[in-house]
Coordinates of C-alpha atoms and ligand atoms in Angstrom, one line a residue:
Chain A
X1 CA 0.0 0.0 0.0
X2 CA 2.9 2.3 0.5
X3 CA 4.2 3.7 -2.7
X4 CA 6.4 6.5 -3.7
X5 CA 4.2 7.6 -6.6
X6 CA 1.1 9.8 -6.1
X7 CA -2.0 7.7 -6.2
X8 CA -3.1 9.1 -9.5
X9 CA 0.2 8.2 -11.2
X10 CA 0.2 4.7 -9.9
X11 CA -0.3 2.0 -12.4
X12 CA -3.3 -0.2 -11.9
X13 CA -1.2 -3.2 -13.1
X14 CA 0.4 -4.9 -10.2
X15 CA 2.7 -7.1 -12.3
X16 CA 4.4 -4.0 -13.6
X17 CA 5.4 -2.9 -10.1
X18 CA 6.1 -6.3 -8.8
X19 CA 9.3 -6.6 -10.8
X20 CA 10.7 -3.2 -10.0
X21 CA 11.3 -2.9 -6.3
X22 CA 14.3 -4.7 -4.9
X23 CA 14.6 -6.2 -1.5
X24 CA 16.4 -3.1 -0.2
X25 CA 13.8 -0.6 -1.4
X26 CA 11.0 -2.7 0.0
X27 CA 12.3 -2.1 3.5
X28 CA 14.0 1.2 2.8
X29 CA 10.8 3.0 1.7
X30 CA 8.9 2.8 5.1
X31 CA 12.2 3.7 6.8
X32 CA 12.2 6.9 4.9
X33 CA 9.2 8.1 6.9
X34 CA 11.1 7.4 10.2
X35 CA 13.9 9.7 9.2
X36 CA 12.4 13.0 10.2
X37 CA 11.1 12.1 13.6
X38 CA 14.3 10.2 14.4
X39 CA 16.4 13.2 13.4
X40 CA 14.3 15.5 15.5
X41 CA 14.5 13.2 18.5
X42 CA 18.2 12.8 18.2
X43 CA 18.7 16.5 17.7
X44 CA 16.7 17.4 20.8
X45 CA 18.6 14.7 22.8
X46 CA 21.8 16.3 21.7
X47 CA 20.6 19.8 22.5
X48 CA 19.7 18.8 26.1
X49 CA 22.8 16.7 26.5
X50 CA 25.1 19.6 25.5
X51 CA 23.2 21.7 28.0
X52 CA 21.8 24.2 25.5
X53 CA 18.5 23.6 27.1
X54 CA 17.5 22.1 30.4
X55 CA 14.7 20.1 28.7
X56 CA 12.5 20.6 31.7
X57 CA 9.3 21.4 29.8
X58 CA 10.3 19.4 26.7
X59 CA 12.1 16.3 28.1
X60 CA 14.5 14.5 25.7
X61 CA 13.6 11.1 24.4
X62 CA 15.9 9.4 26.9
X63 CA 14.0 10.8 29.8
X64 CA 10.6 9.9 28.3
X65 CA 11.8 6.3 27.8
X66 CA 13.2 6.2 31.3
X67 CA 9.8 7.3 32.6
X68 CA 8.2 4.5 30.6
X69 CA 10.7 2.0 32.0
X70 CA 10.0 3.2 35.6
X71 CA 6.3 2.9 35.1
X72 CA 6.7 -0.5 33.7
X73 CA 9.0 -1.7 36.5
X74 CA 6.5 -0.7 39.2
X75 CA 3.7 -2.5 37.3
X76 CA 1.7 0.7 37.0
X77 CA 2.1 0.9 33.3
X78 CA 0.4 -2.4 32.8
X79 CA -2.5 -1.4 35.1
X80 CA -3.0 1.9 33.2
X81 CA -2.8 0.3 29.8
X82 CA -5.2 -2.5 30.8
X83 CA -7.7 0.1 32.1
X84 CA -7.6 2.1 28.9
X85 CA -7.6 -0.9 26.6
X86 CA -10.6 -2.3 28.5
X87 CA -12.6 0.9 28.1
X88 CA -11.7 1.3 24.4
X89 CA -12.4 -2.3 23.8
X90 CA -15.8 -2.3 25.4
X91 CA -16.8 1.1 24.0
X92 CA -15.7 0.0 20.5
X93 CA -17.6 -3.3 20.8
X94 CA -20.8 -1.6 21.8
X95 CA -20.4 1.2 19.2
X96 CA -19.6 -1.3 16.4
X97 CA -22.5 -3.5 17.2
X98 CA -25.0 -0.7 17.4
X99 CA -23.6 1.1 14.4
X100 CA -23.5 -2.1 12.3
X101 CA -27.0 -3.1 13.2
X102 CA -28.7 0.3 12.8
X103 CA -26.6 1.1 9.7
X104 CA -27.5 -2.2 8.1
X105 CA -31.2 -1.6 8.8
X106 CA -31.1 1.9 7.5
X107 CA -29.2 0.7 4.4
X108 CA -31.4 -2.2 3.7
X109 CA -34.9 -0.9 4.3
X110 CA -35.7 2.5 2.9
X111 CA -38.6 2.9 5.2
X112 CA -36.3 2.4 8.2
X113 CA -33.9 4.9 6.7
X114 CA -36.6 7.5 6.4
X115 CA -37.6 7.0 10.0
X116 CA -34.2 6.6 11.6
X117 CA -31.6 8.4 9.6
X118 CA -32.8 12.0 10.2
X119 CA -32.6 11.5 13.9
X120 CA -29.2 9.9 13.7
X121 CA -27.9 12.6 11.5
X122 CA -29.2 15.3 13.9
X123 CA -27.5 13.5 16.9
X124 CA -24.4 13.3 14.9
X125 CA -24.3 17.1 14.5
X126 CA -24.0 17.5 18.3
X127 CA -20.3 17.5 19.3
X128 CA -20.0 14.3 21.2
X129 CA -18.3 15.8 24.1
X130 CA -21.4 17.8 24.8
X131 CA -22.9 14.6 26.0
X132 CA -20.4 14.2 28.8
X133 CA -22.3 16.0 31.6
X134 CA -25.5 14.2 30.7
X135 CA -23.8 10.8 30.6
X136 CA -22.3 11.5 34.0
X137 CA -25.6 12.5 35.4
X138 CA -27.3 9.5 34.0
X139 CA -24.6 6.8 34.3
X140 CA -22.4 8.1 37.1
X141 CA -18.8 9.1 37.1
X142 CA -17.4 5.6 36.8
X143 CA -16.9 3.2 34.0
X144 CA -20.4 3.2 32.5
X145 CA -20.4 6.8 31.4
X146 CA -16.9 6.5 29.9
X147 CA -17.8 3.5 27.9
X148 CA -21.0 5.1 26.7
X149 CA -19.0 8.1 25.5
X150 CA -16.5 6.0 23.6
X151 CA -19.3 3.9 22.1
X152 CA -21.1 7.1 21.0
X153 CA -17.9 8.2 19.3
X154 CA -17.5 4.8 17.5
X155 CA -21.1 4.5 16.6
X156 CA -21.4 7.3 14.1
X157 CA -18.7 6.5 11.6
X158 CA -19.6 2.8 11.7
X159 CA -23.3 3.6 11.2
X160 CA -22.6 5.9 8.3
X161 CA -20.1 3.6 6.8
X162 CA -22.4 0.6 6.8
X163 CA -25.4 2.5 5.5
X164 CA -23.4 4.2 2.8
X165 CA -21.8 1.0 1.8
X166 CA -25.1 -0.9 1.5
X167 CA -26.6 2.0 -0.5
X168 CA -23.8 2.1 -2.9
X169 CA -23.7 -1.7 -3.7
X170 CA -23.7 -2.0 -7.4
X171 CA -27.2 -2.8 -8.6
X172 CA -25.8 -4.6 -11.6
X173 CA -24.1 -7.1 -9.3
X174 CA -27.2 -7.5 -7.2
X175 CA -28.9 -8.4 -10.5
X176 CA -26.4 -11.2 -11.1
X177 CA -27.5 -12.6 -7.7
X178 CA -31.1 -12.3 -8.8
X179 CA -30.6 -14.1 -12.0
X180 CA -29.1 -17.0 -10.0
X181 CA -32.2 -16.8 -7.8
X182 CA -30.5 -16.1 -4.6
X183 CA -32.9 -15.9 -1.7
X184 CA -32.8 -13.0 0.8
X185 CA -30.3 -14.6 3.1
X186 CA -28.1 -16.0 0.3
X187 CA -28.1 -12.6 -1.4
X188 CA -26.9 -11.0 1.8
X189 CA -24.2 -13.6 2.4
X190 CA -22.9 -14.0 -1.1
X191 CA -23.4 -10.6 -2.6
X192 CA -24.0 -7.8 -0.1
X193 CA -21.5 -8.8 2.6
X194 CA -18.5 -9.1 0.3
X195 CA -19.5 -6.0 -1.5
X196 CA -19.8 -4.0 1.7
X197 CA -16.7 -5.3 3.4
X198 CA -14.0 -2.9 2.1
X199 CA -16.0 0.2 3.2
X200 CA -16.9 -1.5 6.5
X201 CA -13.3 -2.1 7.3
X202 CA -12.5 1.5 6.6
X203 CA -15.4 2.6 8.9
X204 CA -14.2 0.3 11.6
X205 CA -10.8 1.9 11.5
X206 CA -12.2 5.4 11.5
X207 CA -14.4 4.3 14.4
X208 CA -11.5 2.9 16.3
X209 CA -9.6 6.2 15.8
X210 CA -12.5 8.1 17.4
X211 CA -12.6 5.5 20.2
X212 CA -9.1 6.4 21.1
X213 CA -9.9 10.1 21.0
X214 CA -12.8 9.7 23.3
X215 CA -11.1 7.5 25.8
X216 CA -8.7 10.3 26.4
X217 CA -11.6 12.7 26.8
X218 CA -13.3 10.3 29.2
X219 CA -10.2 9.7 31.3
X220 CA -9.3 13.4 31.5
X221 CA -12.7 14.1 33.0
X222 CA -12.1 11.8 35.9
X223 CA -10.4 8.6 36.4
X224 CA -8.1 7.0 38.9
X225 CA -6.3 4.9 36.3
X226 CA -5.7 4.7 32.6
X227 CA -3.4 6.4 30.2
X228 CA -5.6 9.5 30.3
X229 CA -5.2 9.6 34.0
X230 CA -1.4 9.6 33.5
X231 CA -1.8 12.6 31.3
X232 CA -3.8 14.5 33.9
X233 CA -1.6 13.4 36.7
X234 CA 1.5 14.5 34.8
X235 CA -0.1 17.9 34.2
X236 CA -1.1 18.5 37.8
X237 CA 2.2 17.4 39.2
X238 CA 4.3 19.1 36.5
X239 CA 5.8 15.9 35.1
X240 CA 6.1 16.5 31.3
X241 CA 8.0 13.3 30.8
X242 CA 5.0 11.3 32.1
X243 CA 2.7 13.2 29.8
X244 CA 4.9 12.4 26.8
X245 CA 5.3 8.8 27.9
X246 CA 1.5 8.5 27.9
X247 CA 1.3 10.1 24.5
X248 CA 3.9 7.8 23.1
X249 CA 2.0 4.8 24.4
X250 CA -1.2 6.1 23.0
X251 CA 0.5 6.4 19.6
X252 CA 1.8 2.9 19.8
X253 CA -1.5 1.3 20.9
X254 CA -3.5 3.3 18.4
X255 CA -1.3 2.2 15.5
X256 CA -1.2 -1.4 16.8
X257 CA -4.9 -1.8 17.1
X258 CA -5.5 -0.2 13.7
X259 CA -3.0 -2.6 12.2
X260 CA -4.8 -5.5 13.9
X261 CA -8.0 -4.6 12.1
X262 CA -6.2 -4.3 8.8
X263 CA -4.5 -7.6 9.4
X264 CA -7.8 -9.3 10.3
X265 CA -9.5 -8.0 7.2
X266 CA -6.6 -8.7 4.8
X267 CA -7.6 -12.3 3.9
X268 CA -11.0 -11.1 2.9
X269 CA -9.8 -8.2 0.8
X270 CA -7.1 -9.8 -1.2
X271 CA -9.2 -9.3 -4.3
X272 CA -8.9 -5.5 -4.0
X273 CA -6.3 -3.6 -6.1
X274 CA -4.6 -2.0 -3.2
X275 CA -4.2 -5.2 -1.1
X276 CA -3.1 -7.2 -4.1
X277 CA -0.4 -4.7 -4.8
X278 CA 0.9 -4.9 -1.2
X279 CA 1.0 -8.7 -1.4
X280 CA 2.9 -8.7 -4.6
X281 CA 5.5 -6.1 -3.9
Chain B
X1 CA -40.6 -23.5 -26.6
X2 CA -40.5 -20.0 -25.5
X3 CA -43.6 -18.0 -26.2
X4 CA -44.0 -14.2 -25.8
X5 CA -47.6 -13.2 -26.0
X6 CA -48.4 -9.5 -26.4
X7 CA -45.7 -8.5 -23.9
X8 CA -46.0 -4.8 -23.0
X9 CA -44.0 -2.7 -20.6
X10 CA -44.7 0.8 -19.4
X11 CA -42.2 2.2 -17.0
X12 CA -43.4 4.1 -13.9
X13 CA -42.3 7.3 -15.5
X14 CA -44.8 6.8 -18.3
X15 CA -42.4 5.6 -21.0
X16 CA -44.0 2.9 -23.1
X17 CA -40.9 0.8 -23.8
X18 CA -42.7 -2.2 -25.3
X19 CA -46.0 -2.7 -26.9
X20 CA -47.7 -6.0 -27.6
X21 CA -44.6 -7.9 -28.5
X22 CA -45.4 -11.5 -29.6
X23 CA -43.0 -14.2 -30.8
X24 CA -42.5 -17.9 -30.6
X25 CA -39.0 -19.2 -30.3
X26 CA -38.4 -22.9 -30.7
X27 CA -36.0 -24.9 -28.5
X28 CA -32.4 -24.6 -29.8
X29 CA -33.1 -21.7 -32.1
X30 CA -30.8 -18.7 -32.3
X31 CA -32.7 -15.5 -32.5
X32 CA -31.2 -12.1 -33.0
X33 CA -33.0 -8.9 -32.0
X34 CA -32.0 -5.8 -33.7
X35 CA -33.4 -2.3 -33.7
X36 CA -32.6 1.4 -33.1
X37 CA -31.5 2.6 -29.7
X38 CA -34.3 2.8 -27.1
X39 CA -36.7 0.5 -28.9
X40 CA -37.1 -1.7 -26.0
X41 CA -34.7 -4.6 -26.7
X42 CA -33.2 -4.6 -23.2
X43 CA -36.7 -4.2 -21.7
X44 CA -37.8 -7.3 -23.6
X45 CA -34.8 -9.3 -22.6
X46 CA -35.3 -8.4 -18.9
X47 CA -38.9 -9.4 -19.1
X48 CA -37.9 -12.8 -20.5
X49 CA -35.2 -13.2 -17.8
X50 CA -37.8 -12.4 -15.1
X51 CA -35.8 -9.5 -13.9
X52 CA -38.6 -7.0 -14.6
X53 CA -42.3 -7.8 -14.9
X54 CA -44.1 -7.0 -18.0
X55 CA -47.0 -4.6 -17.5
X56 CA -49.2 -6.9 -19.5
X57 CA -48.8 -10.0 -21.6
X58 CA -47.1 -13.2 -20.7
X59 CA -43.8 -15.0 -21.2
X60 CA -44.0 -18.7 -21.0
X61 CA -41.3 -21.3 -21.3
X62 CA -42.7 -24.8 -22.0
X63 CA -46.1 -23.7 -20.8
X64 CA -44.6 -22.4 -17.5
X65 CA -45.2 -18.7 -16.9
X66 CA -42.1 -16.6 -16.2
X67 CA -42.5 -13.9 -13.6
X68 CA -39.2 -14.1 -11.8
X69 CA -35.7 -15.5 -12.6
X70 CA -35.9 -19.1 -13.7
X71 CA -33.3 -21.9 -13.4
X72 CA -33.7 -22.7 -17.1
X73 CA -33.1 -19.1 -18.2
X74 CA -29.6 -17.6 -18.1
X75 CA -28.6 -14.1 -19.1
X76 CA -25.4 -12.4 -20.1
X77 CA -25.2 -8.7 -19.9
X78 CA -23.2 -6.1 -21.9
X79 CA -20.7 -5.9 -19.1
X80 CA -19.2 -9.2 -17.7
X81 CA -20.5 -8.4 -14.2
X82 CA -18.1 -10.7 -12.5
X83 CA -18.0 -10.7 -8.8
X84 CA -14.7 -9.0 -8.0
X85 CA -14.2 -10.8 -4.7
X86 CA -14.4 -14.3 -6.3
X87 CA -11.6 -16.0 -8.3
X88 CA -12.4 -16.8 -12.0
X89 CA -13.2 -20.4 -11.0
X90 CA -15.5 -19.4 -8.2
X91 CA -17.3 -16.9 -10.5
X92 CA -18.0 -19.6 -13.0
X93 CA -19.2 -21.9 -10.2
X94 CA -21.4 -19.2 -8.7
X95 CA -24.7 -20.7 -9.9
X96 CA -23.7 -24.2 -8.8
X97 CA -23.7 -23.6 -5.1
X98 CA -26.2 -26.5 -4.5
X99 CA -23.9 -29.1 -6.0
X100 CA -21.5 -31.1 -3.9
X101 CA -18.0 -29.5 -4.1
X102 CA -16.3 -32.2 -6.1
X103 CA -18.9 -32.2 -8.8
X104 CA -18.9 -28.4 -8.9
X105 CA -15.1 -28.3 -9.2
X106 CA -15.2 -30.7 -12.1
X107 CA -17.9 -28.8 -14.0
X108 CA -16.0 -25.5 -13.4
X109 CA -12.8 -27.1 -14.6
X110 CA -14.5 -28.4 -17.7
X111 CA -16.1 -25.0 -18.4
X112 CA -12.8 -23.2 -17.9
X113 CA -11.1 -25.5 -20.4
X114 CA -14.0 -25.0 -22.8
X115 CA -13.6 -21.2 -22.9
X116 CA -9.8 -21.6 -23.0
X117 CA -9.1 -20.0 -19.7
X118 CA -7.9 -23.1 -17.8
X119 CA -4.7 -21.2 -16.7
X120 CA -6.8 -18.3 -15.3
X121 CA -8.8 -20.4 -12.7
X122 CA -7.2 -18.7 -9.7
X123 CA -6.9 -15.2 -11.2
X124 CA -9.0 -12.3 -10.0
X125 CA -11.5 -10.8 -12.4
X126 CA -9.5 -7.5 -12.4
X127 CA -6.6 -9.4 -13.9
X128 CA -8.6 -10.3 -17.1
X129 CA -8.9 -8.5 -20.3
X130 CA -12.3 -7.5 -21.5
X131 CA -12.7 -10.4 -23.8
X132 CA -11.5 -12.9 -21.2
X133 CA -13.9 -11.4 -18.7
X134 CA -16.8 -11.8 -21.1
X135 CA -15.8 -15.4 -21.7
X136 CA -16.0 -16.0 -18.0
X137 CA -19.4 -14.5 -18.0
X138 CA -20.5 -16.8 -20.8
X139 CA -19.1 -19.8 -18.9
X140 CA -20.8 -18.7 -15.7
X141 CA -24.2 -18.5 -17.6
X142 CA -23.7 -21.7 -19.4
X143 CA -22.4 -24.0 -16.7
X144 CA -25.8 -24.5 -15.1
X145 CA -27.0 -25.7 -18.6
X146 CA -29.9 -23.3 -19.1
X147 CA -32.4 -24.0 -21.8
X148 CA -32.6 -20.4 -22.8
X149 CA -29.6 -18.1 -22.8
X150 CA -30.3 -14.3 -23.2
X151 CA -27.5 -12.1 -24.4
X152 CA -27.8 -8.3 -24.3
X153 CA -25.2 -6.8 -26.6
X154 CA -22.7 -9.1 -25.1
X155 CA -19.8 -8.2 -27.4
X156 CA -20.5 -4.5 -28.1
X157 CA -17.7 -3.3 -25.7
X158 CA -15.1 -5.4 -27.5
X159 CA -12.9 -4.7 -30.4
X160 CA -13.9 -6.1 -33.8
X161 CA -11.3 -8.9 -33.7
X162 CA -12.2 -10.1 -30.2
X163 CA -15.8 -9.8 -31.1
X164 CA -15.5 -12.2 -34.1
X165 CA -13.5 -14.6 -32.0
X166 CA -16.2 -14.7 -29.3
X167 CA -19.0 -15.0 -31.8
X168 CA -17.3 -18.1 -33.2
X169 CA -16.7 -19.3 -29.7
X170 CA -20.3 -18.8 -28.7
X171 CA -21.5 -20.9 -31.6
X172 CA -19.1 -23.6 -30.6
X173 CA -20.4 -23.6 -27.0
X174 CA -24.0 -23.5 -28.3
X175 CA -23.4 -26.6 -30.3
X176 CA -22.6 -28.5 -27.1
X177 CA -26.1 -28.5 -25.6
X178 CA -28.0 -26.4 -28.1
X179 CA -29.8 -24.0 -25.8
X180 CA -32.1 -21.4 -27.2
X181 CA -30.1 -18.2 -27.7
X182 CA -31.7 -14.8 -27.8
X183 CA -29.2 -12.2 -28.7
X184 CA -29.7 -8.5 -28.7
X185 CA -27.2 -6.7 -30.9
X186 CA -26.6 -3.5 -32.9
X187 CA -24.2 -5.3 -35.2
X188 CA -25.9 -6.6 -38.4
X189 CA -22.9 -8.7 -39.1
X190 CA -23.2 -10.4 -35.8
X191 CA -26.9 -11.0 -36.2
X192 CA -26.4 -12.6 -39.6
X193 CA -23.5 -14.7 -38.6
X194 CA -25.2 -16.2 -35.6
X195 CA -28.9 -16.2 -36.0
X196 CA -31.5 -18.5 -37.6
X197 CA -33.9 -15.6 -37.5
X198 CA -33.5 -11.9 -37.1
X199 CA -36.3 -9.8 -35.5
X200 CA -36.3 -6.1 -36.3
X201 CA -37.9 -3.8 -33.8
X202 CA -39.0 -0.2 -34.1
X203 CA -39.2 2.4 -31.4
X204 CA -41.8 4.6 -29.7
X205 CA -43.3 2.4 -28.5
X206 CA -41.0 -0.6 -28.9
X207 CA -42.6 -3.2 -31.1
X208 CA -41.9 -5.9 -33.7
X209 CA -41.4 -4.5 -37.1
X210 CA -40.1 -7.3 -39.3
X211 CA -38.5 -10.7 -39.2
X212 CA -35.9 -12.2 -41.5
X213 CA -35.0 -15.9 -41.7
X214 CA -31.4 -16.5 -42.3
X215 CA -31.4 -19.7 -44.3
X216 CA -27.6 -20.3 -44.3
X217 CA -25.8 -23.4 -43.2
X218 CA -23.1 -23.3 -40.6
X219 CA -20.3 -22.5 -40.4
X220 CA -21.1 -19.3 -42.3
X221 CA -18.7 -17.6 -44.6
X222 CA -18.7 -13.9 -43.8
X223 CA -17.5 -13.1 -47.3
X224 CA -20.0 -15.1 -49.4
X225 CA -22.4 -13.2 -51.7
X226 CA -25.3 -14.9 -49.9
X227 CA -24.1 -13.6 -46.6
X228 CA -23.9 -10.2 -48.1
X229 CA -27.5 -10.5 -49.4
X230 CA -28.9 -11.4 -45.9
X231 CA -26.9 -8.5 -44.4
X232 CA -28.4 -6.2 -47.0
X233 CA -31.9 -7.3 -46.3
X234 CA -31.5 -6.8 -42.6
X235 CA -30.0 -3.4 -43.1
X236 CA -32.8 -2.4 -45.4
X237 CA -35.4 -3.5 -42.9
X238 CA -33.5 -1.7 -40.1
X239 CA -33.5 1.5 -42.2
X240 CA -37.2 1.2 -42.9
X241 CA -37.9 0.5 -39.2
X242 CA -36.4 3.9 -38.3
X243 CA -38.3 5.7 -41.0
X244 CA -41.5 7.2 -39.5
X245 CA -43.2 7.3 -42.9
X246 CA -43.2 3.5 -43.3
X247 CA -46.3 2.0 -41.8
X248 CA -46.1 -1.0 -39.5
X249 CA -46.2 -4.4 -41.1
X250 CA -48.7 -6.8 -39.6
X251 CA -46.8 -8.9 -37.2
X252 CA -48.9 -11.9 -38.0
X253 CA -47.5 -11.9 -41.6
X254 CA -44.9 -14.5 -42.3
X255 CA -41.6 -13.5 -43.8
X256 CA -42.5 -14.6 -47.3
X257 CA -45.6 -12.4 -47.4
X258 CA -43.5 -9.5 -46.0
X259 CA -41.2 -9.9 -48.9
X260 CA -44.0 -10.0 -51.4
X261 CA -45.4 -6.8 -49.9
Ligands
LIG1 N1 -35.8 1.8 -15.7 C1 -36.4 2.6 -16.6 N2 -37.2 3.5 -16.3 C2 -37.8 4.3 -17.1 N3 -37.6 4.2 -18.5 C3 -36.8 3.3 -18.9 C4 -36.1 2.4 -18.0 N4 -35.4 1.6 -18.8 C5 -35.5 1.9 -20.1 N5 -36.4 2.9 -20.2 C6 -36.9 3.5 -21.4 O1 -37.5 2.5 -22.2 C7 -37.2 2.6 -23.5 C8 -36.6 1.3 -24.0 O2 -35.3 1.1 -23.3 P1 -34.4 -0.1 -23.6 O3 -33.3 -0.1 -22.6 O4 -35.2 -1.4 -23.5 O5 -33.9 0.1 -25.0 P2 -32.9 -0.7 -25.9 O6 -33.6 -1.1 -27.1 O7 -32.2 -1.7 -25.1 O8 -31.8 0.4 -26.3 P3 -30.3 0.3 -26.5 O9 -30.1 -0.3 -27.9 O10 -29.8 1.7 -26.5 O11 -29.7 -0.5 -25.4 C9 -36.2 3.8 -23.7 O12 -37.0 4.9 -24.1 C10 -35.8 4.0 -22.2 O13 -35.6 5.4 -22.0
LIG2 MG1 -30.2 -2.1 -24.3

């Protein structure tokens, strides 16, 4: 999927590209992206090491990693990560289930769409953080309100993605199913599901991204553990290294979970141009 | 036998696409339908396929009324319409889901070999050329052994050379089980090379204008004077069908009488 040509200039013919890249460039190309952040980190490390800055507000990478190591050694890191992952996981699961079910209903039945969609769209227009006080009143300050907030964040992109994907399934291909007399269920399983899957995976990834965003918001509002708590704690006690440690871990976890979705979907999406190209290069 | 009895279709927007179209097509016949753009050819084919319902009139196959897609009727569209997430082999086997896997595999393998794509079994549809993709579509439609195969301008998106190739190929495949073929085309050459009978339609509303029997043995020589003669008579009829000053011929008239007129 990573390529050095702008998308519009890429050839649609995978074979053409398969021959060109050597072993070296296959690994070198992703490395290129690491160059800038690595250079900045090393540069800053050097600046602090030489004493040109005390690095108190912007700690150098070594200090950030030392903080992570400290947290890991005391076992606190695992506790915070587990708390956050648990919240994201649950919220994501609820959001995905609700978004998928309602999105599928809205996409499949036009009557349901007319009834349901305007309301969902109106709710979507409300900035999700505006729900926070209400959720806290309704569900309490503890886990439930946090998970509800995350689920609400995940819900909308998944709902929209599923509905849009079903609505844009090619009628011509549905017709192929009809000529082979597929019944309602077989039509869904053999035509609609595979046709919808690529867009669905994208909406899951967008949803997950929002899930991570909202877990931070939820944990900043009030939590005794979790990576968001580390952020807040770092701010209140003036420990920028701890804040940056939490940010680094957020980045790693976000990327990792996103990659997991991509990985899980890969076997089903091999037929797509983009994935085919990644496989062959 | 496939019988069309006064099939009419008026779309919800008020367009009368088809008016009282009647024809009888015997088993194993190759029928070409030709006519100006918008004269209801696709509408007719979709009614026979059971994809759309006629507003009035009936389509019957061996005295069974057709109102929805039928196992004995297959259709090939202008585009191959392959399912992009299935390999070529799985696309061909799409209509055989009820068979045990071993039998399905065997039929698919035979069909693949028959259309000359045995080496493409595991390819994705996006890796095929237009002609190859259309061949897969033909195999997919033929492998459940339909009694009637409908083709809506199946080769019109292909270059002249590939088109000829596929026309010959279609005839070859037809000879295996001799299904009824109903072929909509814009290409007079194609109609005369393939069909036993050519129906000419005229537009607004779409209706039958003329029919021409092609009494030529097979294989047909595209360069013979007789072939040219048939082409000319189809072309003449087509021209007349588009001329508003020419009155309708009575559809009940046979071709001989039409000529005499
Ligand atoms: N779904 C539809 N809704 C409304 N009108 C339609 C629809 N499909 C076709 N028509 C109209 O019905 C008439 C016949 O259309 P049809 O597609 O059957 O023509 P055709 O003979 O296949 O034309 P072509 O040779 O261009 O493919 C046209 O006037 C067309 O505009
Ligand atoms: Mg048409």
